[in-house]
Amino acid sequence: MRVITDDGEVQLWLAATTQDQALDLVLDAIPEGWAVSLIQRQLAAEHVLMLNMVLGEVRRHHVS
């Protein structure tokens, strides 16, 4: 998910769920007033394994 904060910062958030549930879970995790949009790209299977997320987990992805 692409999240835009109040000050215009763009963040990437990941949700280990279906696309239908992802929006609601990310909206619950971020402050009110931030904007969220779905990125139409799924991660490759090897990247999903490396993230070690559990079903229903939501987290901000820090790009290094």
PDB file of C-alpha atoms in Angstrom:
ATOM      1  CA  MET A   1       0.000   0.000   0.000  1.00  0.00           C
ATOM      2  CA  ARG A   2       1.147   3.532  -0.710  1.00  0.00           C
ATOM      3  CA  VAL A   3       0.547   5.827   2.260  1.00  0.00           C
ATOM      4  CA  ILE A   4       0.831   9.600   2.136  1.00  0.00           C
ATOM      5  CA  THR A   5       1.263  11.334   5.500  1.00  0.00           C
ATOM      6  CA  ASP A   6      -0.087  14.747   6.493  1.00  0.00           C
ATOM      7  CA  ASP A   7       3.231  16.359   5.566  1.00  0.00           C
ATOM      8  CA  GLY A   8       3.343  14.680   2.122  1.00  0.00           C
ATOM      9  CA  GLU A   9       5.836  11.902   2.921  1.00  0.00           C
ATOM     10  CA  VAL A  10       5.218   8.755   0.861  1.00  0.00           C
ATOM     11  CA  GLN A  11       5.542   5.461   2.735  1.00  0.00           C
ATOM     12  CA  LEU A  12       5.126   1.831   1.704  1.00  0.00           C
ATOM     13  CA  TRP A  13       3.088  -0.430   3.964  1.00  0.00           C
ATOM     14  CA  LEU A  14       2.672  -4.194   3.647  1.00  0.00           C
ATOM     15  CA  ALA A  15      -0.350  -6.249   4.670  1.00  0.00           C
ATOM     16  CA  ALA A  16      -0.271 -10.037   4.891  1.00  0.00           C
ATOM     17  CA  THR A  17      -3.847 -10.496   3.773  1.00  0.00           C
ATOM     18  CA  THR A  18      -6.087 -10.372   0.752  1.00  0.00           C
ATOM     19  CA  GLN A  19      -6.268  -7.152  -1.239  1.00  0.00           C
ATOM     20  CA  ASP A  20      -9.861  -6.729  -0.086  1.00  0.00           C
ATOM     21  CA  GLN A  21      -8.786  -6.651   3.579  1.00  0.00           C
ATOM     22  CA  ALA A  22      -5.492  -4.801   3.108  1.00  0.00           C
ATOM     23  CA  LEU A  23      -6.990  -1.332   2.837  1.00  0.00           C
ATOM     24  CA  ASP A  24      -8.968  -1.648   6.067  1.00  0.00           C
ATOM     25  CA  LEU A  25      -6.023  -3.083   7.997  1.00  0.00           C
ATOM     26  CA  VAL A  26      -3.638  -0.335   6.880  1.00  0.00           C
ATOM     27  CA  LEU A  27      -6.225   2.366   7.602  1.00  0.00           C
ATOM     28  CA  ASP A  28      -6.545   0.952  11.138  1.00  0.00           C
ATOM     29  CA  ALA A  29      -2.741   1.072  11.584  1.00  0.00           C
ATOM     30  CA  ILE A  30      -2.049   4.640  10.444  1.00  0.00           C
ATOM     31  CA  PRO A  31      -3.120   8.015  11.870  1.00  0.00           C
ATOM     32  CA  GLU A  32      -6.455   9.469  10.796  1.00  0.00           C
ATOM     33  CA  GLY A  33      -6.165  11.797   7.823  1.00  0.00           C
ATOM     34  CA  TRP A  34      -3.361   9.963   6.032  1.00  0.00           C
ATOM     35  CA  ALA A  35      -4.187   8.787   2.507  1.00  0.00           C
ATOM     36  CA  VAL A  36      -3.879   5.161   1.378  1.00  0.00           C
ATOM     37  CA  SER A  37      -3.899   3.618  -2.076  1.00  0.00           C
ATOM     38  CA  LEU A  38      -3.451   0.032  -3.181  1.00  0.00           C
ATOM     39  CA  ILE A  39      -0.367  -0.785  -5.224  1.00  0.00           C
ATOM     40  CA  GLN A  40      -1.368  -3.307  -7.889  1.00  0.00           C
ATOM     41  CA  ARG A  41       1.760  -5.425  -7.477  1.00  0.00           C
ATOM     42  CA  GLN A  42       2.200  -8.572  -5.453  1.00  0.00           C
ATOM     43  CA  LEU A  43       5.526  -9.589  -3.980  1.00  0.00           C
ATOM     44  CA  ALA A  44       7.420 -12.558  -5.356  1.00  0.00           C
ATOM     45  CA  ALA A  45       7.163 -15.718  -3.246  1.00  0.00           C
ATOM     46  CA  GLU A  46      10.802 -15.503  -2.096  1.00  0.00           C
ATOM     47  CA  HIS A  47      10.271 -11.930  -0.869  1.00  0.00           C
ATOM     48  CA  VAL A  48       7.164 -12.945   1.045  1.00  0.00           C
ATOM     49  CA  LEU A  49       9.163 -15.667   2.834  1.00  0.00           C
ATOM     50  CA  MET A  50      11.965 -13.223   3.708  1.00  0.00           C
ATOM     51  CA  LEU A  51       9.495 -10.808   5.333  1.00  0.00           C
ATOM     52  CA  ASN A  52       8.351 -13.505   7.782  1.00  0.00           C
ATOM     53  CA  MET A  53       4.935 -11.911   8.271  1.00  0.00           C
ATOM     54  CA  VAL A  54       1.969 -13.696   9.820  1.00  0.00           C
ATOM     55  CA  LEU A  55      -1.523 -13.627   8.361  1.00  0.00           C
ATOM     56  CA  GLY A  56      -3.236 -10.325   9.197  1.00  0.00           C
ATOM     57  CA  GLU A  57      -0.004  -8.505  10.059  1.00  0.00           C
ATOM     58  CA  VAL A  58       0.506  -4.940   8.830  1.00  0.00           C
ATOM     59  CA  ARG A  59       3.807  -3.092   8.889  1.00  0.00           C
ATOM     60  CA  ARG A  60       5.594  -0.137   7.377  1.00  0.00           C
ATOM     61  CA  HIS A  61       8.268  -1.200   4.905  1.00  0.00           C
ATOM     62  CA  HIS A  62      11.514   0.705   5.380  1.00  0.00           C
ATOM     63  CA  VAL A  63      13.478   0.801   2.134  1.00  0.00           C
ATOM     64  CA  SER A  64      17.203   0.519   2.677  1.00  0.00           C
TER      65      SER A  64
END
